[in-house]
Amino acid sequence: MVNYLTHVTSIVPRLPPAIDGVGDYALNLARQLRKNFNIQTHFIVGNPTWTGAAEIDGFPVSQVSVGVAGCRHRSPDALLTLLSSDRSSSILLHYVGYGYAKRGCPIWLVDGLQRWKSLFPKRSLLTMFHEVYASGRPWTSSFWLSPLQKNLAARLAQMSDRCITSKQLYAEIIANISRGKHDQIPFLPVFSNIGEPDKVLPLSERQQRLVVFGGVANRARVYRESQAVLEYVCQRLNIQQIWDIGTPTGVNLSSITKVPILEIGQQSAEKVSKILADSVAAFSDYNPDFLAKSTIFASYCAHRLLPINTKGSASVVDGIEPGKHYWVPNPQGNELGNDMEMQAIADNAYSWYQMHRLSITVKTFAELLNN
């Protein structure tokens, strides 16, 4: 029988009440670590603009910032002070460069962890790479800063005792930049941040309702760039109402489709879960090659509705196949068959999700933290 550690320090960009997918992921993971393995989490928030409570759901929360002329400032010393005073033997870093620095280059974070590692070499660092490094067009800052971002990610990979990520591509990149330290890196697509219902109804027993859920940019793109596709989907699926969930987009939704759109705003995870569990389909406009790291796509799959994406990948990516795990509408062709085919896609997406649902993901993290 494994004797699991009792405490872990989790470094995150932000936590609720901020709207942050990585923060939600880390908090849900901490809840499940406590429930399943009695592992307690101390959170360290790395964004100095975050304003939240000193305790969330029974988890103590500290913030990497020191007062400098009335301002909040992050530094390697501030991080080292927090880590040195913490009794946890293991650190779980949720890494996404832009979460810790405006230009995606959190030098303070990597320097602070490097100093901590040199002082406490027997303590363990597990890094969850939600992202590795960015690239972009030559006229963007991400293009010019990509070498520095890659260098920081490589330093993290090399100092980490173990790594995990959400995409096969990321696992291969991390293995490469770790210079041989990590050759087999587990990857688990993200889980649903709004829960996993125990009972999921077949599509035939649900409301003829289409859900558009997620961040402002994604939902606004749906309404501004995919009106014809949205109209086609509503007609093809006999949708009676569209429910828009999230921070208002600022788009005038009354003229988007002939089907009424109800803006219900931000809702609790429990409320969103109930809505999805009783909806026939959900719509998104997301890069199809990155669906494995989308908590929105994960929530669609977990609720066994018909996931719809405006674009399809050219191949199977992270076990996700267009036409099998999500529908790519084509107004020029009636490519979706009868209700049985719709249900088959929903079932396939649901089955794919079960391989990395929260209970499985948390077991992997617990094992990595204790190795």
Coordinates of C-alpha atoms in Angstrom, one line a residue:
M1 CA 0.0 0.0 0.0
V2 CA 1.3 3.4 -1.0
N3 CA 1.8 5.9 1.9
Y4 CA 0.9 9.1 0.2
L5 CA 2.4 12.5 1.2
T6 CA 0.1 14.7 3.3
H7 CA 0.8 18.1 1.9
V8 CA 1.7 19.7 -1.4
T9 CA 2.3 23.3 -2.5
S10 CA 0.6 24.2 -5.7
I11 CA 1.8 27.2 -7.7
V12 CA -0.9 28.8 -9.9
P13 CA -1.4 32.0 -11.9
R14 CA -4.7 32.8 -10.4
L15 CA -7.6 31.2 -8.5
P16 CA -11.3 32.1 -8.2
P17 CA -13.0 34.5 -8.2
A18 CA -10.8 35.2 -11.2
I19 CA -12.0 33.5 -14.4
D20 CA -9.1 31.3 -15.2
G21 CA -9.2 27.8 -16.6
V22 CA -5.8 26.8 -15.1
G23 CA -6.8 28.0 -11.7
D24 CA -10.1 26.1 -11.9
Y25 CA -8.2 23.0 -13.0
A26 CA -5.8 23.3 -10.1
L27 CA -8.6 23.9 -7.5
N28 CA -10.6 20.9 -8.8
L29 CA -7.5 18.7 -8.7
A30 CA -6.8 19.8 -5.1
R31 CA -10.3 19.0 -4.0
Q32 CA -10.0 15.5 -5.4
L33 CA -6.5 15.0 -4.0
R34 CA -7.9 15.8 -0.6
K35 CA -11.0 13.6 -1.0
N36 CA -9.3 10.6 -2.5
F37 CA -5.9 10.6 -0.9
N38 CA -6.2 13.0 2.1
I39 CA -3.5 15.3 0.4
Q40 CA -3.8 18.9 1.6
T41 CA -2.9 21.7 -0.7
H42 CA -1.3 25.1 0.0
F43 CA -1.8 27.4 -3.0
I44 CA 0.7 30.1 -4.0
V45 CA -0.8 32.6 -6.5
G46 CA 1.8 34.1 -8.9
N47 CA -0.3 37.0 -10.4
P48 CA 0.1 40.2 -8.4
T49 CA -3.1 41.6 -9.6
W50 CA -5.2 38.7 -8.2
T51 CA -7.5 39.7 -5.4
G52 CA -9.0 36.8 -3.5
A53 CA -9.4 35.3 -0.1
A54 CA -6.6 33.9 2.1
E55 CA -8.4 30.6 2.2
I56 CA -10.5 28.9 -0.5
D57 CA -12.5 25.7 0.3
G58 CA -10.3 25.1 3.3
F59 CA -7.1 25.5 1.3
P60 CA -4.7 28.3 2.5
V61 CA -3.6 30.7 -0.2
S62 CA -0.5 32.9 -0.3
Q63 CA 0.5 35.4 -2.9
V64 CA 4.0 36.0 -4.4
S65 CA 4.2 39.8 -4.0
V66 CA 6.0 42.3 -1.8
G67 CA 5.1 45.9 -1.2
V68 CA 7.3 48.2 -3.3
A69 CA 6.2 51.9 -3.0
G70 CA 2.6 50.8 -2.7
C71 CA 2.9 48.4 -5.7
R72 CA 2.8 44.7 -5.8
H73 CA 6.0 43.1 -7.2
R74 CA 7.0 39.5 -7.9
S75 CA 10.6 38.4 -7.4
P76 CA 12.6 35.2 -7.0
D77 CA 13.3 36.2 -3.4
A78 CA 9.6 36.6 -2.6
L79 CA 8.9 33.1 -4.1
L80 CA 11.8 31.6 -2.3
T81 CA 10.7 33.0 1.0
L82 CA 7.3 31.4 0.6
L83 CA 8.7 28.1 -0.5
S84 CA 11.3 27.9 2.2
S85 CA 8.8 28.5 5.0
D86 CA 6.4 25.8 3.6
R87 CA 6.4 22.4 5.2
S88 CA 5.4 20.6 2.0
S89 CA 8.0 18.2 0.6
S90 CA 6.6 18.5 -2.9
I91 CA 5.7 21.4 -5.2
L92 CA 3.1 21.1 -8.0
L93 CA 3.7 23.9 -10.6
H94 CA 0.9 24.6 -13.0
Y95 CA 2.9 26.2 -15.8
V96 CA 1.6 28.5 -18.5
G97 CA 4.1 31.3 -19.2
Y98 CA 1.5 34.0 -19.9
G99 CA -0.2 33.3 -16.6
Y100 CA 2.9 34.5 -14.7
A101 CA 4.3 37.2 -16.9
K102 CA 2.7 39.6 -19.4
R103 CA 5.0 38.6 -22.3
G104 CA 5.1 34.9 -21.3
C105 CA 8.6 35.0 -19.8
P106 CA 8.3 34.5 -16.0
I107 CA 12.0 34.8 -15.3
W108 CA 11.2 35.5 -11.6
L109 CA 9.4 32.1 -11.3
V110 CA 12.1 30.0 -12.9
D111 CA 14.9 31.7 -11.0
G112 CA 13.0 31.4 -7.7
L113 CA 12.4 27.7 -8.2
Q114 CA 16.0 27.1 -9.2
R115 CA 17.2 28.7 -6.0
W116 CA 14.7 26.6 -4.0
K117 CA 15.9 23.5 -5.7
S118 CA 19.6 24.3 -4.9
L119 CA 18.7 24.8 -1.2
F120 CA 16.4 21.8 -0.9
P121 CA 17.6 19.2 -3.5
K122 CA 15.7 16.4 -1.8
R123 CA 12.3 18.1 -2.3
S124 CA 10.3 17.2 -5.3
L125 CA 9.1 19.4 -8.2
L126 CA 6.3 18.2 -10.4
T127 CA 5.5 20.5 -13.3
M128 CA 2.2 20.3 -15.2
F129 CA 2.8 22.0 -18.5
H130 CA -0.5 23.5 -19.6
E131 CA 1.6 25.2 -22.3
V132 CA 5.3 25.0 -23.2
Y133 CA 6.2 28.1 -25.1
A134 CA 4.6 30.3 -27.8
S135 CA 5.4 31.1 -31.4
G136 CA 3.9 33.6 -33.7
R137 CA 4.2 35.9 -36.7
P138 CA 7.4 37.9 -37.2
W139 CA 5.6 41.1 -36.2
T140 CA 4.4 39.7 -32.9
S141 CA 6.1 39.8 -29.5
S142 CA 5.6 36.0 -29.2
F143 CA 7.9 35.5 -32.2
W144 CA 10.7 37.6 -30.8
L145 CA 10.3 36.2 -27.3
S146 CA 10.0 32.6 -28.3
P147 CA 13.7 31.8 -27.7
L148 CA 13.5 33.2 -24.1
Q149 CA 10.2 31.3 -23.5
K150 CA 11.8 28.1 -24.8
N151 CA 14.8 28.6 -22.6
L152 CA 12.7 29.1 -19.5
A153 CA 10.6 26.0 -20.3
A154 CA 13.8 24.0 -20.9
R155 CA 15.1 25.1 -17.5
L156 CA 11.9 24.0 -15.8
A157 CA 11.8 20.7 -17.6
Q158 CA 15.4 20.0 -16.6
M159 CA 15.0 21.0 -12.9
S160 CA 11.6 19.2 -12.5
D161 CA 11.7 15.7 -11.0
R162 CA 8.7 14.8 -13.0
C163 CA 6.6 16.4 -15.8
I164 CA 3.1 15.9 -17.1
T165 CA 1.1 17.7 -19.8
S166 CA -2.2 17.6 -21.6
K167 CA -1.1 17.0 -25.2
Q168 CA 1.1 14.4 -26.9
L169 CA 2.8 17.1 -28.9
Y170 CA 3.7 18.9 -25.7
A171 CA 5.1 15.7 -24.2
E172 CA 7.4 15.3 -27.2
I173 CA 8.6 18.9 -26.9
I174 CA 9.3 18.6 -23.2
A175 CA 11.2 15.3 -23.7
N176 CA 13.3 17.1 -26.3
I177 CA 14.1 20.2 -24.3
S178 CA 14.8 18.3 -21.1
R179 CA 18.0 16.9 -22.7
G180 CA 17.4 13.3 -21.8
K181 CA 16.1 13.8 -18.3
H182 CA 12.5 12.9 -19.2
D183 CA 11.9 10.4 -22.0
Q184 CA 8.5 9.1 -21.1
I185 CA 6.2 12.0 -20.2
P186 CA 2.5 11.1 -19.4
F187 CA -0.1 13.3 -21.1
L188 CA -3.7 13.5 -20.0
P189 CA -6.2 15.7 -21.8
V190 CA -7.9 18.1 -19.3
F191 CA -11.0 17.2 -17.3
S192 CA -14.2 19.1 -17.0
N193 CA -14.0 22.0 -14.6
I194 CA -17.8 22.0 -14.1
G195 CA -18.2 18.5 -13.0
E196 CA -19.0 15.0 -14.3
P197 CA -22.7 14.0 -14.0
D198 CA -23.4 10.5 -12.7
K199 CA -26.4 10.1 -15.0
V200 CA -26.3 11.2 -18.6
L201 CA -29.5 11.1 -20.7
P202 CA -29.7 10.1 -24.3
L203 CA -30.1 13.0 -26.8
S204 CA -33.7 11.9 -27.5
E205 CA -34.7 12.8 -23.9
R206 CA -33.1 16.2 -23.8
Q207 CA -34.3 19.8 -24.6
Q208 CA -33.8 20.8 -28.2
R209 CA -31.4 23.4 -27.0
L210 CA -27.9 24.4 -28.2
V211 CA -25.4 25.8 -25.7
V212 CA -22.6 28.2 -26.5
F213 CA -20.2 28.2 -23.5
G214 CA -16.7 29.4 -22.8
G215 CA -14.6 32.5 -22.8
V216 CA -15.7 35.8 -24.3
A217 CA -13.3 35.7 -27.3
N218 CA -14.4 32.2 -28.4
R219 CA -18.1 32.9 -28.1
A220 CA -17.8 36.3 -29.8
R221 CA -16.0 34.6 -32.7
V222 CA -18.9 32.1 -33.0
Y223 CA -21.4 34.9 -33.4
R224 CA -19.3 37.1 -35.6
E225 CA -17.7 34.6 -37.9
S226 CA -20.0 31.5 -37.9
Q227 CA -23.5 32.8 -38.3
A228 CA -24.2 30.8 -41.4
V229 CA -22.9 27.6 -39.8
L230 CA -24.9 28.3 -36.6
E231 CA -28.1 28.8 -38.6
Y232 CA -27.5 25.5 -40.4
V233 CA -26.9 23.7 -37.2
C234 CA -30.1 25.0 -35.7
Q235 CA -32.1 24.0 -38.7
R236 CA -30.4 20.6 -39.0
L237 CA -30.9 19.7 -35.3
N238 CA -34.3 21.4 -34.9
I239 CA -32.9 23.7 -32.2
Q240 CA -35.6 25.7 -30.4
Q241 CA -33.4 27.9 -28.4
I242 CA -29.7 28.8 -28.0
W243 CA -28.3 29.5 -24.5
D244 CA -25.2 31.6 -24.2
I245 CA -23.3 31.0 -21.0
G246 CA -20.5 33.2 -19.7
T247 CA -19.5 36.9 -19.5
P248 CA -21.5 38.9 -22.0
T249 CA -19.7 39.2 -25.3
G250 CA -21.0 42.6 -26.3
V251 CA -22.3 41.2 -29.5
N252 CA -25.9 42.0 -30.4
L253 CA -27.3 38.5 -30.4
S254 CA -30.9 39.4 -31.4
S255 CA -29.9 39.5 -35.1
I256 CA -27.6 36.4 -35.2
T257 CA -30.1 33.7 -36.0
K258 CA -33.8 33.1 -36.4
V259 CA -33.6 30.9 -33.3
P260 CA -33.9 33.0 -30.1
I261 CA -30.6 33.3 -28.1
L262 CA -30.9 33.6 -24.3
E263 CA -28.0 35.2 -22.5
I264 CA -27.8 33.8 -19.1
G265 CA -24.4 35.2 -18.1
Q266 CA -22.0 33.6 -15.7
Q267 CA -23.4 30.7 -13.7
S268 CA -22.1 28.4 -11.0
A269 CA -20.5 25.1 -12.1
E270 CA -23.5 23.2 -10.8
K271 CA -25.9 25.3 -12.8
V272 CA -23.8 25.0 -16.0
S273 CA -23.6 21.2 -15.5
K274 CA -27.4 20.9 -15.2
I275 CA -27.9 23.0 -18.4
L276 CA -25.4 20.8 -20.4
A277 CA -26.9 17.6 -19.1
D278 CA -30.3 18.6 -20.5
S279 CA -29.1 20.1 -23.8
V280 CA -28.8 18.2 -27.1
A281 CA -25.7 19.9 -28.4
A282 CA -23.0 22.5 -27.7
F283 CA -21.2 24.7 -30.2
S284 CA -17.6 26.1 -30.2
D285 CA -15.1 27.7 -32.5
Y286 CA -11.8 26.3 -31.3
N287 CA -8.5 25.2 -32.9
P288 CA -9.3 21.5 -33.5
D289 CA -5.7 20.5 -32.8
F290 CA -5.9 21.8 -29.2
L291 CA -9.3 20.4 -28.1
A292 CA -7.5 18.1 -25.6
K293 CA -6.5 21.1 -23.6
S294 CA -9.9 22.8 -23.8
T295 CA -11.9 22.5 -20.5
I296 CA -15.0 23.6 -22.5
F297 CA -14.7 20.6 -24.9
A298 CA -14.0 18.4 -21.9
S299 CA -17.2 19.6 -20.3
Y300 CA -19.2 18.9 -23.5
C301 CA -17.8 15.3 -23.7
A302 CA -18.4 14.7 -19.9
H303 CA -22.0 15.6 -20.4
R304 CA -22.6 13.3 -23.4
L305 CA -24.1 15.8 -25.6
L306 CA -23.2 16.4 -29.3
P307 CA -20.0 18.5 -29.4
I308 CA -19.9 20.8 -32.4
N309 CA -16.8 22.6 -33.6
T310 CA -16.6 25.0 -36.6
K311 CA -13.4 23.4 -37.8
G312 CA -12.0 19.9 -38.0
S313 CA -8.5 18.6 -37.6
A314 CA -6.8 17.1 -40.7
S315 CA -5.9 14.0 -38.6
V316 CA -6.5 12.3 -35.3
V317 CA -5.0 14.4 -32.5
D318 CA -4.7 13.2 -28.9
G319 CA -7.2 10.5 -29.7
I320 CA -9.8 13.0 -31.0
E321 CA -11.1 12.4 -34.5
P322 CA -13.5 14.8 -36.4
G323 CA -16.7 13.1 -37.3
K324 CA -16.2 10.6 -34.6
H325 CA -15.8 12.6 -31.4
Y326 CA -17.3 15.9 -32.6
W327 CA -19.4 17.1 -35.5
V328 CA -17.9 19.6 -38.0
P329 CA -21.0 21.1 -39.8
N330 CA -20.9 21.7 -43.5
P331 CA -23.8 23.8 -44.8
Q332 CA -22.9 22.8 -48.3
G333 CA -23.4 19.1 -47.6
N334 CA -25.8 17.1 -45.5
E335 CA -23.0 15.1 -43.9
L336 CA -24.7 14.3 -40.6
G337 CA -27.1 11.3 -40.8
N338 CA -29.9 10.3 -38.6
D339 CA -30.4 10.6 -34.8
M340 CA -28.4 7.4 -34.3
E341 CA -25.3 9.0 -35.8
M342 CA -25.7 12.0 -33.6
Q343 CA -25.9 9.8 -30.6
A344 CA -22.9 7.8 -31.7
I345 CA -20.7 10.9 -31.8
A346 CA -22.0 11.9 -28.3
D347 CA -21.2 8.4 -27.1
N348 CA -17.8 8.4 -28.6
A349 CA -16.9 11.7 -27.1
Y350 CA -18.2 10.5 -23.7
S351 CA -16.1 7.3 -23.9
W352 CA -13.0 9.2 -24.9
Y353 CA -13.4 11.4 -21.9
Q354 CA -13.7 8.5 -19.5
M355 CA -10.0 7.7 -20.1
H356 CA -8.9 10.9 -18.4
R357 CA -11.8 11.8 -16.1
L358 CA -11.0 13.6 -12.8
S359 CA -10.7 10.4 -10.8
I360 CA -8.2 8.9 -13.2
T361 CA -6.3 12.2 -13.5
V362 CA -6.0 12.7 -9.8
K363 CA -4.6 9.2 -9.3
T364 CA -1.9 9.9 -11.8
F365 CA -1.0 13.1 -10.1
A366 CA -0.9 11.4 -6.7
E367 CA 1.4 8.7 -8.0
L368 CA 3.7 11.3 -9.6
L369 CA 3.9 13.4 -6.5
N370 CA 4.9 10.4 -4.5
N371 CA 7.5 8.8 -6.8

